[in-house]
PDB file of C-alpha atoms in Angstrom:
ATOM      1  CA  MET A   1     -11.898 -25.054   4.148  1.00 47.00           C
ATOM      2  CA  ASN A   2      -9.670 -27.962   5.024  1.00 50.00           C
ATOM      3  CA  GLY A   3      -7.891 -28.453   8.350  1.00 45.00           C
ATOM      4  CA  PHE A   4      -4.481 -27.498   6.944  1.00 43.00           C
ATOM      5  CA  ALA A   5      -5.756 -24.117   5.758  1.00 42.00           C
ATOM      6  CA  ALA A   6      -7.435 -23.469   9.123  1.00 42.00           C
ATOM      7  CA  VAL A   7      -4.167 -24.183  10.956  1.00 37.00           C
ATOM      8  CA  LEU A   8      -2.277 -21.837   8.599  1.00 39.00           C
ATOM      9  CA  ILE A   9      -4.777 -19.053   9.214  1.00 43.00           C
ATOM     10  CA  LEU A  10      -4.552 -19.538  12.984  1.00 41.00           C
ATOM     11  CA  LEU A  11      -0.749 -19.529  12.837  1.00 43.00           C
ATOM     12  CA  GLY A  12      -0.806 -16.463  10.600  1.00 47.00           C
ATOM     13  CA  VAL A  13      -2.930 -14.487  13.068  1.00 45.00           C
ATOM     14  CA  SER A  14      -0.751 -15.322  16.069  1.00 43.00           C
ATOM     15  CA  TRP A  15       2.486 -15.025  14.102  1.00 43.00           C
ATOM     16  CA  ALA A  16       1.647 -11.575  12.672  1.00 43.00           C
ATOM     17  CA  GLN A  17       0.988 -10.252  16.177  1.00 47.00           C
ATOM     18  CA  ALA A  18       4.096 -11.725  17.821  1.00 45.00           C
ATOM     19  CA  SER A  19       6.883 -10.870  15.398  1.00 53.00           C
ATOM     20  CA  PRO A  20       8.358  -7.325  15.619  1.00 59.00           C
ATOM     21  CA  LEU A  21       9.713  -7.315  12.043  1.00 63.00           C
ATOM     22  CA  ASP A  22       8.238  -9.437   9.266  1.00 68.00           C
ATOM     23  CA  THR A  23       9.308  -9.507   5.617  1.00 67.00           C
ATOM     24  CA  PHE A  24       7.278 -11.059   2.802  1.00 60.00           C
ATOM     25  CA  VAL A  25       8.109 -11.586  -0.855  1.00 63.00           C
ATOM     26  CA  LEU A  26       4.874 -11.462  -2.855  1.00 63.00           C
ATOM     27  CA  GLN A  27       4.095 -12.095  -6.504  1.00 58.00           C
ATOM     28  CA  GLU A  28       1.127 -10.568  -8.301  1.00 59.00           C
ATOM     29  CA  PRO A  29      -1.250 -13.395  -9.271  1.00 55.00           C
ATOM     30  CA  GLY A  30      -0.901 -14.392 -12.922  1.00 60.00           C
ATOM     31  CA  ASN A  31       1.951 -11.939 -13.500  1.00 57.00           C
ATOM     32  CA  ASP A  32       5.542 -13.114 -13.006  1.00 61.00           C
ATOM     33  CA  TYR A  33       6.790  -9.649 -13.965  1.00 64.00           C
ATOM     34  CA  VAL A  34       5.438  -7.927 -10.838  1.00 65.00           C
ATOM     35  CA  ALA A  35       7.033  -8.785  -7.505  1.00 72.00           C
ATOM     36  CA  ALA A  36       6.920  -7.035  -4.158  1.00 78.00           C
ATOM     37  CA  THR A  37       8.751  -7.081  -0.880  1.00 80.00           C
ATOM     38  CA  MET A  38       6.767  -6.009   2.170  1.00 81.00           C
ATOM     39  CA  THR A  39       8.336  -5.389   5.564  1.00 84.00           C
ATOM     40  CA  ILE A  40       6.091  -4.875   8.571  1.00 84.00           C
ATOM     41  CA  HIS A  41       7.583  -2.948  11.485  1.00 88.00           C
ATOM     42  CA  ASN A  42       5.148  -3.833  14.275  1.00 84.00           C
ATOM     43  CA  GLU A  43       6.900  -1.660  16.876  1.00 86.00           C
ATOM     44  CA  LYS A  44       6.696   1.389  14.550  1.00 89.00           C
ATOM     45  CA  ASN A  45       3.148   0.482  13.431  1.00 90.00           C
ATOM     46  CA  LEU A  46       4.036   0.702   9.730  1.00 91.00           C
ATOM     47  CA  ALA A  47       4.538  -1.390   6.623  1.00 88.00           C
ATOM     48  CA  GLU A  48       6.941  -0.669   3.753  1.00 89.00           C
ATOM     49  CA  VAL A  49       6.209  -2.118   0.321  1.00 87.00           C
ATOM     50  CA  HIS A  50       8.663  -2.129  -2.590  1.00 88.00           C
ATOM     51  CA  VAL A  51       7.109  -3.166  -5.904  1.00 85.00           C
ATOM     52  CA  THR A  52       9.356  -4.064  -8.822  1.00 83.00           C
ATOM     53  CA  ALA A  53       7.437  -3.778 -12.088  1.00 79.00           C
ATOM     54  CA  GLY A  54       9.724  -2.054 -14.555  1.00 76.00           C
ATOM     55  CA  VAL A  55       8.486   1.434 -15.379  1.00 75.00           C
ATOM     56  CA  TYR A  56       5.545   0.877 -12.995  1.00 77.00           C
ATOM     57  CA  SER A  57       7.714   0.280  -9.909  1.00 86.00           C
ATOM     58  CA  SER A  58       6.683   1.949  -6.682  1.00 89.00           C
ATOM     59  CA  ASP A  59       7.350   2.236  -2.968  1.00 92.00           C
ATOM     60  CA  THR A  60       4.485   2.518  -0.505  1.00 92.00           C
ATOM     61  CA  ILE A  61       4.402   3.193   3.226  1.00 94.00           C
ATOM     62  CA  PHE A  62       1.389   2.357   5.380  1.00 93.00           C
ATOM     63  CA  ASP A  63       1.950   4.466   8.515  1.00 94.00           C
ATOM     64  CA  TYR A  64      -0.769   3.549  11.001  1.00 92.00           C
ATOM     65  CA  SER A  65       0.694   5.763  13.744  1.00 94.00           C
ATOM     66  CA  TYR A  66       0.038   8.870  11.654  1.00 95.00           C
ATOM     67  CA  GLY A  67      -2.924   7.429   9.732  1.00 94.00           C
ATOM     68  CA  TYR A  68      -1.617   7.869   6.174  1.00 95.00           C
ATOM     69  CA  ILE A  69      -0.489   5.835   3.201  1.00 93.00           C
ATOM     70  CA  ALA A  70       2.103   7.325   0.840  1.00 94.00           C
ATOM     71  CA  THR A  71       2.950   5.861  -2.560  1.00 93.00           C
ATOM     72  CA  ARG A  72       5.920   6.971  -4.604  1.00 92.00           C
ATOM     73  CA  LEU A  73       5.388   6.141  -8.274  1.00 90.00           C
ATOM     74  CA  PHE A  74       8.737   6.152 -10.023  1.00 85.00           C
ATOM     75  CA  SER A  75       7.186   6.593 -13.480  1.00 82.00           C
ATOM     76  CA  ARG A  76       5.593   9.883 -12.431  1.00 82.00           C
ATOM     77  CA  SER A  77       8.289  11.160 -10.037  1.00 85.00           C
ATOM     78  CA  ALA A  78       5.548  12.008  -7.571  1.00 90.00           C
ATOM     79  CA  CYS A  79       4.124  10.945  -4.214  1.00 94.00           C
ATOM     80  CA  PHE A  80       0.473  10.244  -3.544  1.00 93.00           C
ATOM     81  CA  ILE A  81      -0.981  10.568  -0.037  1.00 94.00           C
ATOM     82  CA  LEU A  82      -4.127   8.816   1.204  1.00 93.00           C
ATOM     83  CA  LYS A  83      -5.674   9.052   4.661  1.00 94.00           C
ATOM     84  CA  ILE A  84      -6.237   5.594   6.118  1.00 91.00           C
ATOM     85  CA  ASP A  85      -9.940   4.847   6.362  1.00 90.00           C
ATOM     86  CA  LYS A  86     -10.675   1.669   8.304  1.00 86.00           C
ATOM     87  CA  ASP A  87     -13.729   1.015   6.096  1.00 86.00           C
ATOM     88  CA  TYR A  88     -11.516  -0.008   3.168  1.00 82.00           C
ATOM     89  CA  ILE A  89      -7.924  -0.229   4.488  1.00 84.00           C
ATOM     90  CA  PRO A  90      -7.311  -3.209   6.807  1.00 82.00           C
ATOM     91  CA  GLU A  91      -5.386  -2.918  10.076  1.00 84.00           C
ATOM     92  CA  LEU A  92      -1.650  -3.660  10.053  1.00 79.00           C
ATOM     93  CA  GLN A  93      -2.161  -7.074  11.700  1.00 77.00           C
ATOM     94  CA  GLU A  94      -4.723  -7.990   9.023  1.00 77.00           C
ATOM     95  CA  ILE A  95      -2.302  -7.011   6.245  1.00 75.00           C
ATOM     96  CA  GLY A  96       0.353  -9.183   7.901  1.00 73.00           C
ATOM     97  CA  ARG A  97      -2.048 -12.101   8.175  1.00 71.00           C
ATOM     98  CA  LEU A  98      -3.121 -11.771   4.516  1.00 69.00           C
ATOM     99  CA  ALA A  99       0.504 -11.582   3.374  1.00 70.00           C
ATOM    100  CA  PHE A 100       1.404 -14.645   5.454  1.00 67.00           C
ATOM    101  CA  GLU A 101      -1.520 -16.583   3.985  1.00 66.00           C
ATOM    102  CA  ARG A 102      -0.668 -15.419   0.464  1.00 63.00           C
ATOM    103  CA  LYS A 103       2.969 -16.462   0.867  1.00 60.00           C
ATOM    104  CA  THR A 104       2.108 -19.789   2.480  1.00 57.00           C
ATOM    105  CA  MET A 105      -0.877 -20.900   0.422  1.00 55.00           C
ATOM    106  CA  LYS A 106       0.226 -19.318  -2.894  1.00 53.00           C
ATOM    107  CA  ALA A 107      -3.340 -19.570  -4.236  1.00 50.00           C
ATOM    108  CA  LEU A 108      -4.907 -16.949  -1.976  1.00 49.00           C
ATOM    109  CA  TYR A 109      -5.798 -13.789  -3.848  1.00 49.00           C
ATOM    110  CA  SER A 110      -7.551 -10.692  -2.607  1.00 54.00           C
ATOM    111  CA  PRO A 111      -9.919  -9.272  -5.208  1.00 57.00           C
ATOM    112  CA  ASN A 112     -10.354  -6.134  -3.101  1.00 70.00           C
ATOM    113  CA  ASN A 113      -8.904  -3.199  -4.996  1.00 77.00           C
ATOM    114  CA  VAL A 114      -8.824   0.246  -3.433  1.00 83.00           C
ATOM    115  CA  TRP A 115      -9.630   2.701  -6.243  1.00 85.00           C
ATOM    116  CA  VAL A 116      -8.374   6.236  -5.659  1.00 87.00           C
ATOM    117  CA  GLN A 117      -7.961   9.312  -7.804  1.00 84.00           C
ATOM    118  CA  PHE A 118      -5.946  12.519  -7.889  1.00 84.00           C
ATOM    119  CA  GLN A 119      -6.332  15.740  -9.795  1.00 81.00           C
ATOM    120  CA  SER A 120      -3.473  16.629 -12.103  1.00 79.00           C
ATOM    121  CA  GLY A 121      -2.047  20.096 -11.476  1.00 71.00           C
ATOM    122  CA  HIS A 122      -3.074  20.056  -7.812  1.00 77.00           C
ATOM    123  CA  SER A 123       0.203  19.076  -6.193  1.00 77.00           C
ATOM    124  CA  VAL A 124       2.202  20.710  -3.423  1.00 79.00           C
ATOM    125  CA  PHE A 125       5.741  20.269  -2.193  1.00 84.00           C
ATOM    126  CA  GLY A 126       6.034  19.042   1.376  1.00 79.00           C
ATOM    127  CA  ARG A 127       6.526  21.714   3.982  1.00 83.00           C
ATOM    128  CA  ILE A 128       7.451  21.321   7.646  1.00 85.00           C
ATOM    129  CA  LYS A 129       3.776  21.280   8.683  1.00 84.00           C
ATOM    130  CA  ASP A 130       3.066  18.488   6.160  1.00 86.00           C
ATOM    131  CA  TRP A 131       5.858  16.311   7.572  1.00 88.00           C
ATOM    132  CA  ILE A 132       4.518  16.841  11.094  1.00 88.00           C
ATOM    133  CA  ILE A 133       1.148  15.505   9.891  1.00 91.00           C
ATOM    134  CA  TYR A 134       2.526  12.668   7.730  1.00 92.00           C
ATOM    135  CA  GLY A 135       5.531  11.604   9.841  1.00 92.00           C
ATOM    136  CA  LYS A 136       9.217  10.918   9.216  1.00 93.00           C
ATOM    137  CA  ALA A 137       8.776   7.655   7.271  1.00 94.00           C
ATOM    138  CA  ILE A 138       6.603   9.374   4.660  1.00 93.00           C
ATOM    139  CA  GLU A 139       8.917  12.403   4.624  1.00 93.00           C
ATOM    140  CA  ARG A 140      11.883  10.122   3.769  1.00 92.00           C
ATOM    141  CA  LEU A 141       9.858   8.571   0.951  1.00 93.00           C
ATOM    142  CA  CYS A 142       8.423  11.780  -0.514  1.00 92.00           C
ATOM    143  CA  ALA A 143      10.797  14.673   0.275  1.00 90.00           C
ATOM    144  CA  GLY A 144      11.531  16.758  -2.826  1.00 90.00           C
ATOM    145  CA  LEU A 145       8.655  15.280  -4.847  1.00 92.00           C
ATOM    146  CA  PRO A 146       5.279  16.796  -5.688  1.00 91.00           C
ATOM    147  CA  LEU A 147       2.569  15.507  -3.313  1.00 92.00           C
ATOM    148  CA  TYR A 148      -0.913  14.672  -4.567  1.00 91.00           C
ATOM    149  CA  GLY A 149      -3.833  14.002  -2.277  1.00 91.00           C
ATOM    150  CA  LEU A 150      -5.828  10.882  -3.117  1.00 92.00           C
ATOM    151  CA  VAL A 151      -9.539  10.331  -2.581  1.00 91.00           C
ATOM    152  CA  LYS A 152     -11.374   7.027  -2.699  1.00 91.00           C
ATOM    153  CA  THR A 153     -13.503   6.518  -5.788  1.00 89.00           C
ATOM    154  CA  GLN A 154     -15.363   3.834  -7.691  1.00 88.00           C
ATOM    155  CA  PRO A 155     -13.638   1.948 -10.510  1.00 85.00           C
ATOM    156  CA  PRO A 156     -13.652   4.158 -13.620  1.00 82.00           C
ATOM    157  CA  LEU A 157     -15.268   3.099 -16.880  1.00 81.00           C
ATOM    158  CA  SER A 158     -11.838   3.149 -18.527  1.00 79.00           C
ATOM    159  CA  VAL A 159      -8.775   2.113 -16.537  1.00 79.00           C
ATOM    160  CA  HIS A 160      -6.454   3.480 -19.233  1.00 79.00           C
ATOM    161  CA  GLY A 161      -3.876   5.614 -17.456  1.00 78.00           C
ATOM    162  CA  CYS A 162      -4.489   4.073 -14.028  1.00 85.00           C
ATOM    163  CA  VAL A 163      -1.481   2.558 -12.261  1.00 85.00           C
ATOM    164  CA  SER A 164      -1.245  -0.142  -9.618  1.00 83.00           C
ATOM    165  CA  ALA A 165       0.500   0.313  -6.295  1.00 83.00           C
ATOM    166  CA  GLY A 166      -0.055  -0.966  -2.779  1.00 79.00           C
ATOM    167  CA  ILE A 167       0.522  -4.639  -2.012  1.00 77.00           C
ATOM    168  CA  PRO A 168       0.181  -7.005  -4.995  1.00 76.00           C
ATOM    169  CA  GLY A 169      -2.194  -9.885  -4.256  1.00 71.00           C
ATOM    170  CA  VAL A 170      -3.013  -8.551  -0.777  1.00 76.00           C
ATOM    171  CA  LEU A 171      -4.196  -4.922  -1.021  1.00 79.00           C
ATOM    172  CA  PRO A 172      -3.866  -3.502  -4.536  1.00 81.00           C
ATOM    173  CA  ILE A 173      -4.297   0.272  -4.784  1.00 83.00           C
ATOM    174  CA  LYS A 174      -5.342   1.549  -8.215  1.00 88.00           C
ATOM    175  CA  ILE A 175      -4.363   5.210  -8.735  1.00 87.00           C
ATOM    176  CA  CYS A 176      -6.222   7.077 -11.494  1.00 87.00           C
ATOM    177  CA  GLU A 177      -6.158  10.666 -12.669  1.00 87.00           C
ATOM    178  CA  LYS A 178      -9.456  12.473 -12.240  1.00 85.00           C
ATOM    179  CA  ALA A 179     -11.056  13.281 -15.584  1.00 75.00           C
ATOM    180  CA  ASN A 180     -11.668  17.005 -16.020  1.00 66.00           C
TER     181      ASN A 180
END
């Protein structure tokens, strides 16, 4: 690693911790059609991601205070909920650092995909007790939509029917339907 890259990484770590509100515009590597805007609210301990990808557009909230990630896929008119597991979901500061590096260096790409699955037909509509567990930010994103629980899985043999969400180029989340 050259000296310039080391300085950028050091600045990214200190910058991500110091700034109360950070916004990043991110492009998916090799795909000019997919763009994302990520805003980190350090004081609220959450990140909001808006992905523009035509029919595959989505909004995702990483709420570290409540410990959940919610993704609203516009093509499916549904919300998908995933409990944050520190084994495969980085801390908010790490996401900020990766986004800063990605934006600054342009060539940085995270090959780490989080593969998750849901079971069709097993949705619920949010009730008061759900919003207490998931928090207001996720309630605003998902109110009135069917909620599907996600579980981590291995990449499937066929990715046909899987959709991408999360943070393009930083923390891609691949959502697949569980085969019956």
